Coordinates of C-alpha atoms and ligand atoms in Angstrom, one line a residue:
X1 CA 5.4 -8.0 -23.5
X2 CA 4.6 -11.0 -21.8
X3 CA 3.0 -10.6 -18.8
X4 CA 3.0 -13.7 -15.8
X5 CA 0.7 -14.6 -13.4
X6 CA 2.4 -14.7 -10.4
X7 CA 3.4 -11.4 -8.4
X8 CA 6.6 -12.9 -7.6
X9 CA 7.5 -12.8 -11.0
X10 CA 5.6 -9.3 -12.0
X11 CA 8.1 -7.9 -9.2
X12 CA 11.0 -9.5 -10.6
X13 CA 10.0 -8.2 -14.3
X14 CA 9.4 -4.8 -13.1
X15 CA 12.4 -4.2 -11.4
X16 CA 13.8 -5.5 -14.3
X17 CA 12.9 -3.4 -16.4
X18 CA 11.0 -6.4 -18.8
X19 CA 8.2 -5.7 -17.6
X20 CA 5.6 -2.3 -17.0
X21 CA 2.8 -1.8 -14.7
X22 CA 0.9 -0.6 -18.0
X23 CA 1.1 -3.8 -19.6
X24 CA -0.1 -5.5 -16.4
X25 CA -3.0 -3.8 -15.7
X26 CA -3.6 -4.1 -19.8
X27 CA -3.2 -8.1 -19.7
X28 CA -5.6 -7.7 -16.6
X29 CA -8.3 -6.0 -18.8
X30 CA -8.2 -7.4 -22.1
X31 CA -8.7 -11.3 -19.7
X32 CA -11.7 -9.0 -18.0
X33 CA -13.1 -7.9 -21.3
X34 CA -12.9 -11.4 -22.5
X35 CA -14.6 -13.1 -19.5
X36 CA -16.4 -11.0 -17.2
X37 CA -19.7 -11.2 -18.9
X38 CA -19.7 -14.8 -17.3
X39 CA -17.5 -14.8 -14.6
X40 CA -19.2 -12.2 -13.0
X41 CA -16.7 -11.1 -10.3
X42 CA -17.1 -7.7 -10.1
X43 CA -19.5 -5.4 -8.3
X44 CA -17.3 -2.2 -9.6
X45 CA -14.5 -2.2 -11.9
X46 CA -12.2 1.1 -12.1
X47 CA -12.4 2.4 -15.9
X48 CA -9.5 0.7 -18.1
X49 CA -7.8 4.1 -18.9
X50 CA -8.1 5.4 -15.0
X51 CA -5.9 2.6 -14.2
X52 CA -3.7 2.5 -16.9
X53 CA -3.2 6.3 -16.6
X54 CA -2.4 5.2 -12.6
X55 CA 0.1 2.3 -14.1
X56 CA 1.7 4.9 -16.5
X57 CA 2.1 7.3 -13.3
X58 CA 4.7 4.6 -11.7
X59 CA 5.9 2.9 -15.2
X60 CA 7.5 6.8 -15.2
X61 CA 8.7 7.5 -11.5
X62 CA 10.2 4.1 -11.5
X63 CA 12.0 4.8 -15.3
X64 CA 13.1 8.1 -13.4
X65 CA 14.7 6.5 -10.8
X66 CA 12.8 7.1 -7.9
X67 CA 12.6 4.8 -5.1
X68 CA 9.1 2.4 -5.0
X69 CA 7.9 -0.1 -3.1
X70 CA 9.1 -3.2 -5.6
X71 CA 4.9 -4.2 -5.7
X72 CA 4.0 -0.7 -6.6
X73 CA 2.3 -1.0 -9.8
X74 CA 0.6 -4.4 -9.1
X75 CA -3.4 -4.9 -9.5
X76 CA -5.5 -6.0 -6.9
X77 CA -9.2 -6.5 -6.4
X78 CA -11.2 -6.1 -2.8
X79 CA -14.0 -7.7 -1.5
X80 CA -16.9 -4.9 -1.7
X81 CA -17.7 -5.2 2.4
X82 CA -13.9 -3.8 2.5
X83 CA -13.8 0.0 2.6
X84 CA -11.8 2.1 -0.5
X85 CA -12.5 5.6 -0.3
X86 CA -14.2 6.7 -2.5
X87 CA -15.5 3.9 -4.1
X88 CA -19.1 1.8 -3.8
X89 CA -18.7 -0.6 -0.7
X90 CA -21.7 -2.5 -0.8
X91 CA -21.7 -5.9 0.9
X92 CA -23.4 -7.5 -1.1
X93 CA -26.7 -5.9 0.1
X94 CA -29.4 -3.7 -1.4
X95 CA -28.8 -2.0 1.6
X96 CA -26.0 -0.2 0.9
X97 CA -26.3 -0.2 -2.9
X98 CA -25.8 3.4 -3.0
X99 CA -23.1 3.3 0.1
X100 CA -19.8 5.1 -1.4
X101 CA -17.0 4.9 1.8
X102 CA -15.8 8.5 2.8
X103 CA -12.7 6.4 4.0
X104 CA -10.0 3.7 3.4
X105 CA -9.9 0.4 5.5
X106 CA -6.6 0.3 7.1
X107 CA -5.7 -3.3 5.2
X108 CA -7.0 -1.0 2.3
X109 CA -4.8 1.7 3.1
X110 CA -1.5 -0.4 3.5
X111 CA -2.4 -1.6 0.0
X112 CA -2.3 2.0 -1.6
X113 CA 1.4 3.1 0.9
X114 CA 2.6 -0.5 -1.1
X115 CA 1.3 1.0 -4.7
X116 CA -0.7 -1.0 -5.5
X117 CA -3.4 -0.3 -7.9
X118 CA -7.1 -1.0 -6.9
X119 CA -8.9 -2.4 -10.0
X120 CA -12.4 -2.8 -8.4
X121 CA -14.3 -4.2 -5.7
X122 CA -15.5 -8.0 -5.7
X123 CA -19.1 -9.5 -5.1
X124 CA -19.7 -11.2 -2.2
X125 CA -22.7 -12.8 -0.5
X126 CA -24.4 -9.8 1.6
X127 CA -22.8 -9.0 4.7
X128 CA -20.8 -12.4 4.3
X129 CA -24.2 -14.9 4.8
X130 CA -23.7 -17.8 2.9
X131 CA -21.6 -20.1 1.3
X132 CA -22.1 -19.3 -2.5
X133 CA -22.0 -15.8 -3.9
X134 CA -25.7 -16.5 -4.4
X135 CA -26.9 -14.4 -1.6
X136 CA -25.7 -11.3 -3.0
X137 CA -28.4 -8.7 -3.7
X138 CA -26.8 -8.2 -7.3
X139 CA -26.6 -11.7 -8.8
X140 CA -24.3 -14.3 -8.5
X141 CA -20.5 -14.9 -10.0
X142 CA -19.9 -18.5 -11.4
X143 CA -16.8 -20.6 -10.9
X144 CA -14.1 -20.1 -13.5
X145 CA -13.7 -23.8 -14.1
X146 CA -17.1 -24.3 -15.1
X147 CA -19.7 -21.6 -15.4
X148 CA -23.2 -23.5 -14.1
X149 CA -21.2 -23.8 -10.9
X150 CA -20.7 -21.5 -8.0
X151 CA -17.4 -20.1 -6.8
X152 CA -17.9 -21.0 -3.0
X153 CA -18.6 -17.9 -0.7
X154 CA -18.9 -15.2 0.2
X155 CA -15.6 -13.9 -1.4
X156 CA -16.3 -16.2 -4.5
X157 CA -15.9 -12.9 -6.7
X158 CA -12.4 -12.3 -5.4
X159 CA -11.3 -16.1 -6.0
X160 CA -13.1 -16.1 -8.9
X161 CA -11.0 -12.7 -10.1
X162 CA -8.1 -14.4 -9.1
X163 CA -8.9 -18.4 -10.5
X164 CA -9.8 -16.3 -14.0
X165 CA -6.5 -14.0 -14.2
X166 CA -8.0 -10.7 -14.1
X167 CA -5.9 -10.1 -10.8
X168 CA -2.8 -11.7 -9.4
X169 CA -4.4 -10.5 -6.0
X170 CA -7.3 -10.3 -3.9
X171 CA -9.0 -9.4 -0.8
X172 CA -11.6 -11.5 0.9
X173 CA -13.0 -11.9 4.6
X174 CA -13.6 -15.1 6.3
X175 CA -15.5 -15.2 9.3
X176 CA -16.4 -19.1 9.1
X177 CA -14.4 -20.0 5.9
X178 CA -15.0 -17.3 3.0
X179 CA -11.7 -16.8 2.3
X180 CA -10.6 -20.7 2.1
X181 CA -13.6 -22.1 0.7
X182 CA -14.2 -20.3 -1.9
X183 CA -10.2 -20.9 -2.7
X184 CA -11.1 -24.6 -2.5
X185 CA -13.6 -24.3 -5.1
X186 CA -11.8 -22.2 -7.6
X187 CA -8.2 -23.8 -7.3
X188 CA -6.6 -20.8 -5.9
X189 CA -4.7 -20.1 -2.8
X190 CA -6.6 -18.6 0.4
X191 CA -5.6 -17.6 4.0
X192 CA -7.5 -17.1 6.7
X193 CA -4.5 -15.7 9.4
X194 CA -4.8 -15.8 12.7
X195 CA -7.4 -13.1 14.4
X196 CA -6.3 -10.2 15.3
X197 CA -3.4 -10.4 12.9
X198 CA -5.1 -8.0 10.2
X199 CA -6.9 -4.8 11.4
X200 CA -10.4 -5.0 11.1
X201 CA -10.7 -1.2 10.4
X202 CA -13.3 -0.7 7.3
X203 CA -14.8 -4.5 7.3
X204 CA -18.3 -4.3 7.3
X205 CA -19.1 -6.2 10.3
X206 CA -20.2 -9.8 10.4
X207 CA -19.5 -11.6 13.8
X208 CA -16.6 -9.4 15.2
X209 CA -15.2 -12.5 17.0
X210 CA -14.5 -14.4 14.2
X211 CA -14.5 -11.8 10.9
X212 CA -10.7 -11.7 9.7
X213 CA -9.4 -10.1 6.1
X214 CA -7.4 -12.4 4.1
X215 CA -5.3 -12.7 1.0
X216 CA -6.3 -14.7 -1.8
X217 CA -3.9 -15.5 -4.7
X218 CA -2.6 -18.6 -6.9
X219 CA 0.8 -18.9 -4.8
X220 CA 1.4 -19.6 -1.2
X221 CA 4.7 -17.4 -1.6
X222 CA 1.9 -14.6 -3.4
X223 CA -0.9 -15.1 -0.1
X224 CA 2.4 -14.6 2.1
X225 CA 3.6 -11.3 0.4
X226 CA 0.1 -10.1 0.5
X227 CA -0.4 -10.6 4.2
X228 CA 2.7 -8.8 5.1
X229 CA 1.5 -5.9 3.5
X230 CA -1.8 -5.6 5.5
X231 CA -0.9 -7.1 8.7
X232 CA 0.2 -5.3 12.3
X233 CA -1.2 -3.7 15.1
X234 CA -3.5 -0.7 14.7
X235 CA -5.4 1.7 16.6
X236 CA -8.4 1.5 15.0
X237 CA -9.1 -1.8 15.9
X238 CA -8.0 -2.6 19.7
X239 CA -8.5 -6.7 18.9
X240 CA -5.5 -6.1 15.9
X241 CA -2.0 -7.1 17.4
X242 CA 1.9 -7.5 16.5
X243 CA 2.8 -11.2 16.2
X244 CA 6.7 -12.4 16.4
X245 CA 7.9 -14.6 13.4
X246 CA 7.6 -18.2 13.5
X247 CA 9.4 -20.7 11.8
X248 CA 7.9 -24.2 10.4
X249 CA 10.2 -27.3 12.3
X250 CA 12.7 -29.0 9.6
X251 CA 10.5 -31.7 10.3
X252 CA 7.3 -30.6 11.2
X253 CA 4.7 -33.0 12.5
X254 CA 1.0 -33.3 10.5
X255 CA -1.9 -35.0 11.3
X256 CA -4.8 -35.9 9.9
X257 CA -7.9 -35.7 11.5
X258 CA -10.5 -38.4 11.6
X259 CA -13.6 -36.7 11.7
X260 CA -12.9 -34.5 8.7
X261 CA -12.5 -37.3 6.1
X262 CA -15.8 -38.9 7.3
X263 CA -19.1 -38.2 5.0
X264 CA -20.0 -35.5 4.9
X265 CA -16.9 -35.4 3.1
X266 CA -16.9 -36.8 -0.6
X267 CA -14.4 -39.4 -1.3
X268 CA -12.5 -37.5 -4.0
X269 CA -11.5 -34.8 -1.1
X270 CA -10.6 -37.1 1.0
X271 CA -8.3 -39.0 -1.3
X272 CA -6.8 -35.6 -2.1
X273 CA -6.1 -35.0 1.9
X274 CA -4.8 -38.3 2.1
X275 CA -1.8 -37.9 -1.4
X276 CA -0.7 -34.2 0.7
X277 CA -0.6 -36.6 3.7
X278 CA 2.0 -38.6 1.5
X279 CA 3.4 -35.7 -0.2
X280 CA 3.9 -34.3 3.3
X281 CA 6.0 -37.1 4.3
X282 CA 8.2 -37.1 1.4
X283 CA 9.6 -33.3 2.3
X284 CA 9.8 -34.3 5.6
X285 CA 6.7 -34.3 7.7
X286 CA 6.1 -37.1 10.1
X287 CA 2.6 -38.1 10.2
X288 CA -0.3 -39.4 12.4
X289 CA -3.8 -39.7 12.8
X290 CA -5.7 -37.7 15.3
X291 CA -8.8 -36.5 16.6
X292 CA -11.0 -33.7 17.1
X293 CA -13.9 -34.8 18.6
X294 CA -15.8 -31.7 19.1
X295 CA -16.2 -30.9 15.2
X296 CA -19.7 -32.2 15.4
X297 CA -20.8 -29.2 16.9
X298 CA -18.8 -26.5 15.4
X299 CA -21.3 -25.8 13.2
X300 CA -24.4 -25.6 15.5
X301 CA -21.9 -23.5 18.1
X302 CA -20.7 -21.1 15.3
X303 CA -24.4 -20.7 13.9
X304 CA -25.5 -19.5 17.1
X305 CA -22.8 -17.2 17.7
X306 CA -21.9 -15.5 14.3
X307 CA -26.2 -15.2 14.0
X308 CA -26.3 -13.4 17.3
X309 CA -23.5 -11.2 16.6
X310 CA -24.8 -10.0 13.2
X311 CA -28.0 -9.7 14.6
X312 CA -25.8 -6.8 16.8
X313 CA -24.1 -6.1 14.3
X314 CA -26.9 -5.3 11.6
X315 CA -28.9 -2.8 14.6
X316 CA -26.9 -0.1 12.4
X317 CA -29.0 0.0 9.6
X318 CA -31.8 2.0 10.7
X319 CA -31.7 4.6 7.5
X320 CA -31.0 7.1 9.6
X321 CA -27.4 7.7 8.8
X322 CA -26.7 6.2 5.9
X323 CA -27.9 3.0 3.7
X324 CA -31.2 2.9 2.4
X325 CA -34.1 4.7 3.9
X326 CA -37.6 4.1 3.2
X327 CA -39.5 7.0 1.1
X328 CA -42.8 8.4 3.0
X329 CA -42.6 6.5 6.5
X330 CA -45.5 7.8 8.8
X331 CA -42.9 7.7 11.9
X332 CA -39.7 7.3 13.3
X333 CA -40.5 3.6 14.3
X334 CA -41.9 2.7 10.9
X335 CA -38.7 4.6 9.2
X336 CA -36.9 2.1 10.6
X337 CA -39.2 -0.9 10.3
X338 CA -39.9 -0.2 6.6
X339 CA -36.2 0.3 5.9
X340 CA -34.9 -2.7 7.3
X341 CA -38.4 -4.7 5.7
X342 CA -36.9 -3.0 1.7
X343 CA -33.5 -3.9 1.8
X344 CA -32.1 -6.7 3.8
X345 CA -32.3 -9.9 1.7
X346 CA -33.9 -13.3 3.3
X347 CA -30.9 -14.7 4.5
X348 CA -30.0 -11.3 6.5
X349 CA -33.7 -11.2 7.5
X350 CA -33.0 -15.2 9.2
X351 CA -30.0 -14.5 10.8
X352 CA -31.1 -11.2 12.3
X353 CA -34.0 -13.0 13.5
X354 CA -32.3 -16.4 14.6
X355 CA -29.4 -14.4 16.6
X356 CA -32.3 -12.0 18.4
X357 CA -33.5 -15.5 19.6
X358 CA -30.8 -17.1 21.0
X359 CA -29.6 -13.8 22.9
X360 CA -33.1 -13.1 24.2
X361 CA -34.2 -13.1 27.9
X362 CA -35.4 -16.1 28.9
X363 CA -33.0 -18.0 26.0
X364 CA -29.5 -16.4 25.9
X365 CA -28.3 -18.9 28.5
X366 CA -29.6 -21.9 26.9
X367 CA -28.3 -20.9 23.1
X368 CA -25.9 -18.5 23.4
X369 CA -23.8 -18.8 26.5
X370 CA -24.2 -22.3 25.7
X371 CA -22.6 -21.9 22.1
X372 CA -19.7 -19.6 24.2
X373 CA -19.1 -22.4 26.2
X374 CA -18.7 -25.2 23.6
X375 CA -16.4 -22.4 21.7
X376 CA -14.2 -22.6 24.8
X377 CA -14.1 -26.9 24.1
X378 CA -13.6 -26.3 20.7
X379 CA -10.5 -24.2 21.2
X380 CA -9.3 -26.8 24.0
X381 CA -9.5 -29.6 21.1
X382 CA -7.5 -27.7 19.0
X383 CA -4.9 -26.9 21.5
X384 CA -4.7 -30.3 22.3
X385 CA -4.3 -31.5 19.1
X386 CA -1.2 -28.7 18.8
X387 CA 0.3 -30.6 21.7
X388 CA 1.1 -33.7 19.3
X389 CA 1.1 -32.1 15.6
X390 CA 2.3 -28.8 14.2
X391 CA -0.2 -28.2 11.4
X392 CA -3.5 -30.4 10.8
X393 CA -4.1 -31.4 7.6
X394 CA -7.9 -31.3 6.3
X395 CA -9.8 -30.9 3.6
X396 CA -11.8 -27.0 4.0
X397 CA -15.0 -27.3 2.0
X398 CA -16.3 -31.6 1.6
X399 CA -17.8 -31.0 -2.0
X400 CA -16.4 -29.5 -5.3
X401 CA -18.2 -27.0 -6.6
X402 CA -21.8 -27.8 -6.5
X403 CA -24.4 -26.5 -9.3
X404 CA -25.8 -22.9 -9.2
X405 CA -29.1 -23.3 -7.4
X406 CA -28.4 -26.6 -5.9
X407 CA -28.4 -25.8 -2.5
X408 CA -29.5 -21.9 -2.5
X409 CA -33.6 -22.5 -1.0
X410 CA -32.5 -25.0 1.2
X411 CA -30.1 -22.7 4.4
X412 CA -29.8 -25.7 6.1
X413 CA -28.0 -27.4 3.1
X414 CA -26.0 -24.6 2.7
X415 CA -24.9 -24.2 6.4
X416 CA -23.6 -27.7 6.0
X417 CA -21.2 -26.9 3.6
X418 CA -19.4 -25.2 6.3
X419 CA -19.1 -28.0 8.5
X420 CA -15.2 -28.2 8.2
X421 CA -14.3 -24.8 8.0
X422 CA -16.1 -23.3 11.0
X423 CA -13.7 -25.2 13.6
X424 CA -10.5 -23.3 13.0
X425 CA -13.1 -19.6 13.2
X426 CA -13.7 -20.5 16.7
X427 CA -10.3 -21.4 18.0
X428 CA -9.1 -18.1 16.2
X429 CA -6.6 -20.4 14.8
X430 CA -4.9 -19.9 11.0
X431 CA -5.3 -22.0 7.9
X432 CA -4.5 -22.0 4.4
X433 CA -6.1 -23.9 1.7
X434 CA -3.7 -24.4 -1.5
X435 CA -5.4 -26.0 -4.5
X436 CA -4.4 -30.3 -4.9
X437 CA -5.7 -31.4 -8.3
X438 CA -9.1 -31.9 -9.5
X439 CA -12.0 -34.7 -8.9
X440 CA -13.5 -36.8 -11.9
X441 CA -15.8 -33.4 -13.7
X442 CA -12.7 -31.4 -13.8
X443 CA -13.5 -28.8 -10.9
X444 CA -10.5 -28.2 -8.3
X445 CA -10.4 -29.3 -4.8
X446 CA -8.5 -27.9 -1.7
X447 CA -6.4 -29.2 1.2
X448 CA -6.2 -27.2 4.8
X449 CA -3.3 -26.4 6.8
X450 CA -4.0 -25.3 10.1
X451 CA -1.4 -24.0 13.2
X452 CA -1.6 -23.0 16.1
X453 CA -2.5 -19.1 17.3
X454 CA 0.1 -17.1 15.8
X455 CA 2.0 -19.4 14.1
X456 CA 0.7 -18.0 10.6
X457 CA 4.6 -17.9 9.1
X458 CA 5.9 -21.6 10.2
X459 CA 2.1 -22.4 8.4
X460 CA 3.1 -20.5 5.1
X461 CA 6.6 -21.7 5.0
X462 CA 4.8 -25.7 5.4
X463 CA 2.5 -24.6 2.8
X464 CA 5.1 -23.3 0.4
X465 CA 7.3 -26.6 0.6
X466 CA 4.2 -28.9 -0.3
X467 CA 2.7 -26.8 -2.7
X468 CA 5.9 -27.4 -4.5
Ligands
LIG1 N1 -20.7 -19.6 5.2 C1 -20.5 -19.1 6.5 C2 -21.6 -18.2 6.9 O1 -22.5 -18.1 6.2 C3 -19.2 -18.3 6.5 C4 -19.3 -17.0 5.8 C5 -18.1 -16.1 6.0 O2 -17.0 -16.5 6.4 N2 -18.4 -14.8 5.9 O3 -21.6 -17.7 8.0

């Protein structure tokens, strides 16, 4: 049986009777036996014949006739900072190595009402710090498309999963571009959607202001039926909302934007921005140059406010309730101390540090309410530049994949890398990177689409038509 790499057409097979969920989750496998030992994707993989027994299950209720969601049957890997009951959720950290989740995230759970079949949870930076895979307390995944590269980060194991064909569909998180840039690097398709769009529910916090959960996949029309299944309103997390459907203009207007094709970003991306600027026009697209003059300090603004938030965020971890605990503290305050001292990694251990700074007494109005204030420009930019132009057009990350260990002692280096992506986390805005060819050492690059709040399905529906 062959088996195809798009969901699109796994659905289409399936209903058609060509095709089984057994011999999709056994493609998925035997690519995972072949690979994995390099790739390196997976923080826990479900046992081959506990899936397969799970694909069997609705291979039979579907030959019976009963009625299933048309994706039930169709693999998937999560990002392990995403909650599946009953599985290991460890962001990434020696923290919660031993963390198994008593419960399902909600994206998690609208995954499982869909049938779809969770194959194993992805490696990620810890907690979401960093723009590599590297900083993940168990070892880093390499690129697909060249293994002494990294994947991008932090949910360069779920692009990588997806980039190597051991799942059709993944889960990732981006906060300030984990979801697109890792997609860049690996020549897949990733969506950040707008926030508030997909419950946060079972993410392991980050910056709760910016953390969203997004689909990655190799098709725009994939991404799209992913995001579907996890999006809407929930309970659990009063930021989530209901958005109406949007529709991209027969002739939607793009523009490019200056200050993302200037170094830092190579040449090679920015000729790739520059022929989806032409292919744009050719379906349709009117195009124009435009500005966004407050991009050159995203980065410091989004560094000060996603460090001060996880700086909140991380006060959990006090081995008290769960995560690791220290063996033979002397006290309560050295429990604590000792804990936090084992198992947070360097890059935790900077941030927690950097974001207790700039929300201290004495320097919260300098850094912080500063950065809050520049956030505020930021978004105004943006909404300007939505006044002229219905999606930007940018490249996401301005490098290929870089070499493993290139940039991972120098944090400064690596915080660069996020100089283009970080923007659209601030304004809360959507973007999807779709893979446009490959620079002169083979390794993929990315282009950006980016809309206005809300406007998530007039964004996929541009996508789509260029991708084509
Ligand atoms: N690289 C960025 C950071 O380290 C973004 C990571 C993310 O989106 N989780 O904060």
């Amino acid at each position: 049986m062959q088996v195809p790499t798009t969901v699109r057409e796994m659905i289409a097979g399936l209903a058609a009777r060509t095709l089984t969920s057994e011999a999709i989750l056994a493609n998925c496998y035997d690519t995972i036996a072949q690979r994995e030992n390099v790739v390196k994707a997976f923080l826990s993989l479900v046992p081959r014949e506990q899936a397969l027994a799970q694909a069997r299950e609705i291979d039979r209720r579907r030959a019976a006739g009963e009625k299933l969601p048309p994706t039930a049957g169709i693999p998937i890997a999560i990002k392990d900072n995403i909650a599946v009951a009953n599985m290991r959720a460890t962001a990434g950290s020696k923290m919660l190595a031993d963390y198994v989740s008593p419960f399902h995230a909600t994206a998690v759970e609208k995954l499982l009402t869909a049938g779809l079949i969770v194959i194993g949870k992805t490696n990620t930076d810890e907690y979401g710090f960093g723009s590599s895979t590297e900083n993940s307390a168990f070892g880093h995944t390499t690129n697909p498309h060249d293994p002494t590269r990294v994947p991008g980060g932090t949910s360069g194991g779920s692009a990588a999963a997806v980039a190597a064909g051991f799942v059709p569909w993944a889960l990732g998180s981006d906060t300030g571009g984990s979801v697109r840039q890792p997609a860049s690097l690996c020549g897949v398709v990733g969506l950040r959607p707008t926030y508030g769009r997909v419950s946060r529910y079972g993410l392991i916090a980050y910056a709760s202001s910016m953390d969203t959960i997004g689909p990655i996949a190799t098709t725009v029309e994939d991404a799209a039926m992913l995001l579907n299944i996890i999006e809407g309103r929930d309970d659990n997390d009063m930021t989530s909302r209901d958005f109406a459907q949007t529709q991209s203009p027969a002739q939607p207007r793009i523009a490019i934007v200056s200050e993302y094709l200037a170094p830092p970003c190579n040449v090679e991306v920015a000729a790739a921005v520059r022929s989806a600027a032409d292919t744009a026009r050719t379906v349709g697209a009117s195009l124009t140059e435009t500005s966004l003059a407050t991009t050159q300090h995203a980065l410091a603004t989004y560094y000060i406010i996603a460090c001060v938030e996880a700086a909140s965020n991380l006060g959990r971890y006090d081995g008290v309730r769960y995560g690791h605990r220290a063996k033979d503290a002397t006290s309560i305050d050295d429990m604590i101390t000792r804990s936090r001292s084992e198992a947070f990694g360097s890059e935790a251990k900077r941030r927690i540090m950097l974001g207790t700074y700039a929300a201290s007494a004495g320097y919260s109005d300098q850094y912080y309410r500063k950065a809050c204030e520049v956030r505020r420009l930021i978004k105004q930019d943006f909404d300007r530049a939505f006044e002229h132009a219905d999606f930007l057009l940018t490249p996401v990350s301005p490098s290929t994949a870089w070499k493993i260990g290139e940039k991972s002692t120098d944090p400064l280096a690596m915080y660069l890398a996020d100089v283009l992506s970080v923007p659209a986390s601030l304004a809360g805005v959507p973007a999807i990177v779709i893979p446009w060819g490959k620079d002169a050492n083979g390794l993929p690059i990315g282009v950006q689409l980016t809309a206005q709040s809300g406007n998530d399905d007039a964004l996929i529906a541009f996508a789509r038509k260029l991708a084509q």
